[in-house]
PDB file of C-alpha atoms in Angstrom:
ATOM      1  CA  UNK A   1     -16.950  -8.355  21.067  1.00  0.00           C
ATOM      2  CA  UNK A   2     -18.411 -10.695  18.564  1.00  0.00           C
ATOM      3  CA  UNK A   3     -18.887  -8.341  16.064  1.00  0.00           C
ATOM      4  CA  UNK A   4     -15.503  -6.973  16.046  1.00  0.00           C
ATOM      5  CA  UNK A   5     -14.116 -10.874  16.798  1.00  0.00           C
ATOM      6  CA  UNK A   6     -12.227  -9.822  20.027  1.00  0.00           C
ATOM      7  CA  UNK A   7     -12.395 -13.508  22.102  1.00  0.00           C
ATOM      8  CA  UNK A   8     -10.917 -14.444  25.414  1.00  0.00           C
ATOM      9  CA  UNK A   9      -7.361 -16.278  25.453  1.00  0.00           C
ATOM     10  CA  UNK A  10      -7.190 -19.193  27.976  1.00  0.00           C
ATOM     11  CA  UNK A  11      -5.230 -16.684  30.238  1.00  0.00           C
ATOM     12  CA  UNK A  12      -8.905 -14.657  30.361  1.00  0.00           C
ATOM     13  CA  UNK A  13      -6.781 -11.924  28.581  1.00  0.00           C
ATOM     14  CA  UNK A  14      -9.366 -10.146  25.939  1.00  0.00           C
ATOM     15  CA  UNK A  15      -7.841 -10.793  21.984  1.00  0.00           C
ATOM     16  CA  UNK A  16      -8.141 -10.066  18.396  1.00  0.00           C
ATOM     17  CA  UNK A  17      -6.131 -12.624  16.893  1.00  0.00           C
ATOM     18  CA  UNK A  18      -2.511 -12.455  18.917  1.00  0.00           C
ATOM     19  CA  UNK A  19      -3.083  -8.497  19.658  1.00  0.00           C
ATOM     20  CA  UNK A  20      -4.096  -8.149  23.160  1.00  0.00           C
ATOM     21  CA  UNK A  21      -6.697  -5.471  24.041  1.00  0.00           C
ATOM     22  CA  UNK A  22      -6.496  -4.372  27.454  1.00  0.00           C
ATOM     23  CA  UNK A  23      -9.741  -4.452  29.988  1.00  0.00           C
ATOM     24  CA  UNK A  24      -9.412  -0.173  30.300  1.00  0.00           C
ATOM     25  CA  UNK A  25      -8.550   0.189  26.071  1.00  0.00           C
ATOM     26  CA  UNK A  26     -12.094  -1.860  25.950  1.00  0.00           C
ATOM     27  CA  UNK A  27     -13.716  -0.669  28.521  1.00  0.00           C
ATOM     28  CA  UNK A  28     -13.365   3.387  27.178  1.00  0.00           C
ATOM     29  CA  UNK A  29     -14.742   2.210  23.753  1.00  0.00           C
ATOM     30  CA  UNK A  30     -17.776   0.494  25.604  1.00  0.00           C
ATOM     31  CA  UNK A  31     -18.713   3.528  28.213  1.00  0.00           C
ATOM     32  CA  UNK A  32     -18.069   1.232  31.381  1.00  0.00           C
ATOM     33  CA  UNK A  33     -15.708   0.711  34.110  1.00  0.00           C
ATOM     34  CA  UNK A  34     -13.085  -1.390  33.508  1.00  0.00           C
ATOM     35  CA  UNK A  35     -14.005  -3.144  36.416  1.00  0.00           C
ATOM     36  CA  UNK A  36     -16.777  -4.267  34.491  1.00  0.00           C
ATOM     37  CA  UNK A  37     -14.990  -5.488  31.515  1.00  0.00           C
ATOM     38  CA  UNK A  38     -12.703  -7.774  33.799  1.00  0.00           C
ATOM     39  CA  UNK A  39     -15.618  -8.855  36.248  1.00  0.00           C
ATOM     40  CA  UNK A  40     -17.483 -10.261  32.724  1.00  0.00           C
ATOM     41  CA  UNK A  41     -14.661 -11.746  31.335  1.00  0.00           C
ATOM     42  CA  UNK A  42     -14.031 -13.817  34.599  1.00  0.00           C
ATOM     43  CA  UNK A  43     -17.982 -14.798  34.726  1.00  0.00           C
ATOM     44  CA  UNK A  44     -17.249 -15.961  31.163  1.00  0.00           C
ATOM     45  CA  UNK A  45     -14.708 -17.824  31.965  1.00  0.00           C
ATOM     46  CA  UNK A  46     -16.508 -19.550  34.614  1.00  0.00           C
ATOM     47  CA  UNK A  47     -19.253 -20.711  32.571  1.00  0.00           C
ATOM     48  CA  UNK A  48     -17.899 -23.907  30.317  1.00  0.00           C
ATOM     49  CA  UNK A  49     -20.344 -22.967  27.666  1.00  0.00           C
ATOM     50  CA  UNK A  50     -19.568 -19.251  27.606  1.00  0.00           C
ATOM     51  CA  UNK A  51     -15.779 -20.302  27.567  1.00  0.00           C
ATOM     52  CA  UNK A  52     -16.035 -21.995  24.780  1.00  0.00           C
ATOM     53  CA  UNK A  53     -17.611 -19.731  22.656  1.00  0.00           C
ATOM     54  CA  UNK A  54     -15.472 -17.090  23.823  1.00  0.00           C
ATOM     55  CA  UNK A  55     -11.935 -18.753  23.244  1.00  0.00           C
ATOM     56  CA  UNK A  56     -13.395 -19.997  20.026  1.00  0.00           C
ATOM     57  CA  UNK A  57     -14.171 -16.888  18.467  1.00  0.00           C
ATOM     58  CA  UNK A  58     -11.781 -15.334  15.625  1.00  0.00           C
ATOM     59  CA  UNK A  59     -11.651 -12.509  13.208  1.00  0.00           C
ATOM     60  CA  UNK A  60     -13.203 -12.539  10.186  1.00  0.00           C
ATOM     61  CA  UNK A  61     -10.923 -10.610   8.037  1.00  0.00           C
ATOM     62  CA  UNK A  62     -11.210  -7.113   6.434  1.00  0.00           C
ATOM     63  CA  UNK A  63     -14.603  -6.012   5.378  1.00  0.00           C
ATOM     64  CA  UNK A  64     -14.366  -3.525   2.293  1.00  0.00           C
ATOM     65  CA  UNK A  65     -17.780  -2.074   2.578  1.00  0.00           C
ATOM     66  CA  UNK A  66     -16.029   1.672   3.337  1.00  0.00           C
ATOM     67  CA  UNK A  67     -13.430   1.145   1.256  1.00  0.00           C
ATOM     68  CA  UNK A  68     -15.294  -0.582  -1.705  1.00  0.00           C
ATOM     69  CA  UNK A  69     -16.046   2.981  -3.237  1.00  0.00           C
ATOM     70  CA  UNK A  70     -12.891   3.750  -3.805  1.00  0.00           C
ATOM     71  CA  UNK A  71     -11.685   0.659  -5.380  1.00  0.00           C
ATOM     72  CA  UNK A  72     -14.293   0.658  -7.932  1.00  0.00           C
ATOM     73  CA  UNK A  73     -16.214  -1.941  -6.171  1.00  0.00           C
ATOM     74  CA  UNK A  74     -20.139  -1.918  -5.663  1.00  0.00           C
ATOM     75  CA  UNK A  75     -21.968  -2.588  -2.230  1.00  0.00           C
ATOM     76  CA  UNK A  76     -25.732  -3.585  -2.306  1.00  0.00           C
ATOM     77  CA  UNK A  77     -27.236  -3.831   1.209  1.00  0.00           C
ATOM     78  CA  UNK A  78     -30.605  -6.194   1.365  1.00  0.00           C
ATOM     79  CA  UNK A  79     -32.920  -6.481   4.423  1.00  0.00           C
ATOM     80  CA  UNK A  80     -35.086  -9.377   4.549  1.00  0.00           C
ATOM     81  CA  UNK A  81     -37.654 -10.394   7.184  1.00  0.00           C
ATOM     82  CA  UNK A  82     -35.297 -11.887   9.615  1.00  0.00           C
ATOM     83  CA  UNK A  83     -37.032 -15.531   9.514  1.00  0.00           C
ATOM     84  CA  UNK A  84     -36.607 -15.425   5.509  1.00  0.00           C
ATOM     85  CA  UNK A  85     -35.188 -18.431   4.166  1.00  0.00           C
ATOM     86  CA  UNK A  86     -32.903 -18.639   0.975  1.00  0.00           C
ATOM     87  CA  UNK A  87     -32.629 -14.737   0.837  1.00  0.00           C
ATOM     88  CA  UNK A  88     -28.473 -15.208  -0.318  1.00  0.00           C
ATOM     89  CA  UNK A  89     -29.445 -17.633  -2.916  1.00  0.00           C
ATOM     90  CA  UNK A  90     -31.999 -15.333  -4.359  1.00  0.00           C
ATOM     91  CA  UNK A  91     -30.165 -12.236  -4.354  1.00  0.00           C
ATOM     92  CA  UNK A  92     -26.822 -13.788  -5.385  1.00  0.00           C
ATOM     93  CA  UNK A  93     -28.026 -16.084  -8.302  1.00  0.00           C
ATOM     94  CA  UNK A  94     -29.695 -12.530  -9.485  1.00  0.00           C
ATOM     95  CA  UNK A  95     -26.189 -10.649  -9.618  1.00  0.00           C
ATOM     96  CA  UNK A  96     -24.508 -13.738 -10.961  1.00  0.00           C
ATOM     97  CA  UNK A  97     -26.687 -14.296 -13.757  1.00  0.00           C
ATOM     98  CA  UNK A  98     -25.946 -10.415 -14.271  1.00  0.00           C
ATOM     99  CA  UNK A  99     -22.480 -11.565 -14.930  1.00  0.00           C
ATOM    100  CA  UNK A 100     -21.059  -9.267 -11.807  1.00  0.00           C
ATOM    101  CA  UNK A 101     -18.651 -11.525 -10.179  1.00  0.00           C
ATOM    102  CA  UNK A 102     -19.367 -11.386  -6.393  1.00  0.00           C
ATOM    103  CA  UNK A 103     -15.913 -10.568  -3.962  1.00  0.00           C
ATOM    104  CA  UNK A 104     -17.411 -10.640  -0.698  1.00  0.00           C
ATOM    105  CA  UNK A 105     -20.622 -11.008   1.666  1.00  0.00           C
ATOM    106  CA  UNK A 106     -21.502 -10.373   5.498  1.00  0.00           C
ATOM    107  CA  UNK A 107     -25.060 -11.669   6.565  1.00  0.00           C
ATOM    108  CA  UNK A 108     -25.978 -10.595  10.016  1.00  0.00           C
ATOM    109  CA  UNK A 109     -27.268 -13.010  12.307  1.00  0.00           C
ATOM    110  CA  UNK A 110     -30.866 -11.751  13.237  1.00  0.00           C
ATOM    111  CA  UNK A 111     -30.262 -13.706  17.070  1.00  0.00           C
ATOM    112  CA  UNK A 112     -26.878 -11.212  17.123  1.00  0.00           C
ATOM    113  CA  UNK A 113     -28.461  -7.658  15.187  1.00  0.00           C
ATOM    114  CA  UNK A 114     -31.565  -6.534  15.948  1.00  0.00           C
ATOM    115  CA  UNK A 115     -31.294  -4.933  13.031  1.00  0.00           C
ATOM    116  CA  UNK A 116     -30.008  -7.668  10.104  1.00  0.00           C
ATOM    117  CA  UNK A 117     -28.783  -7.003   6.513  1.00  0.00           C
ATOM    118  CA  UNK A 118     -27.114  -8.807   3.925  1.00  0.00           C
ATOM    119  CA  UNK A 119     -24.337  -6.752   2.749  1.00  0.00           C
ATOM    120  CA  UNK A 120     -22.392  -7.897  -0.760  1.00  0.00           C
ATOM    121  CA  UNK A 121     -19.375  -6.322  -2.368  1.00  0.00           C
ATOM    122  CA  UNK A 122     -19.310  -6.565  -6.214  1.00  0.00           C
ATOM    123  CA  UNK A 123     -16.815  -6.225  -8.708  1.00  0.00           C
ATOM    124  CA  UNK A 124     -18.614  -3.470 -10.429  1.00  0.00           C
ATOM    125  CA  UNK A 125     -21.529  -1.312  -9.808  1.00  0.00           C
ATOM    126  CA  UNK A 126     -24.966  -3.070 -10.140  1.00  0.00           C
ATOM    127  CA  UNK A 127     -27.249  -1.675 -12.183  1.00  0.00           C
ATOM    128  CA  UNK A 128     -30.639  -0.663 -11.381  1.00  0.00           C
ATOM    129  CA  UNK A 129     -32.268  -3.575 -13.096  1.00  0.00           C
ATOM    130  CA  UNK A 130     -31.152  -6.247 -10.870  1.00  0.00           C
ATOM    131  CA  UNK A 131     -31.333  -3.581  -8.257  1.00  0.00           C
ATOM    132  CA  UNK A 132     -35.060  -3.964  -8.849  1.00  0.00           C
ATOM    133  CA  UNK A 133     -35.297  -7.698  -9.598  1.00  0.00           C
ATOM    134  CA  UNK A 134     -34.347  -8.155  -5.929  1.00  0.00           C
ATOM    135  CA  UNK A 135     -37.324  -6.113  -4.769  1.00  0.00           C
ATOM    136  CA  UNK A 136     -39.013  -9.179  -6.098  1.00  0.00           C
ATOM    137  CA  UNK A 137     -38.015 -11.847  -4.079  1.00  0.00           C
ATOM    138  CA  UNK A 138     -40.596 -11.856  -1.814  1.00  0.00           C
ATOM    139  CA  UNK A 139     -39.133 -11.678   1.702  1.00  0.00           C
ATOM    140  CA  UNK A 140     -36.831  -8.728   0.612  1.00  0.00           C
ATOM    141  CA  UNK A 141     -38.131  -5.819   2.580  1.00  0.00           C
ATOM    142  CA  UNK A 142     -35.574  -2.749   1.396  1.00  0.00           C
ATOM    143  CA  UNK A 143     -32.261  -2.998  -1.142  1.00  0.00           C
ATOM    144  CA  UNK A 144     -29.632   0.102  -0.822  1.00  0.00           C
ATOM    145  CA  UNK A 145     -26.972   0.533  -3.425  1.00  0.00           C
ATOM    146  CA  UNK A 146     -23.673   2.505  -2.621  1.00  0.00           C
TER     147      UNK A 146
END
């Protein structure tokens, strides 16, 4: 639900923005009952902190990642070790001073993903020299270019 920024209206009705998702649409995509889906919504809503995460939570917007290809955009995916500090300052300053103008970035929260990555849209492809100047910042672990 977080991922996708589906929250919980104060109705307990599940939500992505004003669209309403209903307890069996969300309960097919997840493999459960939708039995399930309403039973954790109302435990949710029973708990004030869980509430209020849950009501709070809203969409992020479109992520171009699959689309970026074919707008003539470049995606460079970074792993770091998930305690890494200053990873996006690193790895953006090294685009930037590339002159490749940055349009978007997602950074997974390692307490969310098990599996984290910093993934950046650019306005152009990036070229394998900054590609491998971000191998050198020393908490980088792997760098994928699409």
């Amino acid at each position: 639900m977080v991922e996708l920024g589906f929250s919980i209206n104060e109705s307990g009705r599940i939500v992505c923005g004003n669209v309403e998702i209903s307890d069996a649409d969300l309960s097919r995509a997840a493999g459960v009952d939708r039995r399930v889906v309403r039973q954790t919504v109302e435990e949710i809503m029973g708990d004030p902190l869980m509430k209020r995460i849950f009501t709070g939570i809203k969409p992020a917007g479109s992520f171009l990642k699959e689309i970026a290809p074919a707008l003539g955009y470049g995606v460079v995916e970074v792993r770091a070790k998930s305690d890494a500090v200053g990873v996006i300052f690193h790895v953006t300053k090294y685009i930037s001073d590339a002159g490749i103008s940055i349009r978007q970035i997602l950074a997974e929260d390692p307490e969310l993903n098990p599996d984290p990555k910093l993934t950046i849209i650019t306005d152009t492809k990036v070229p394998g020299e900054v590609i491998s100047k971000l191998l050198t910042i020393p908490t980088v672990t792997k760098v994928s270019v699409s």
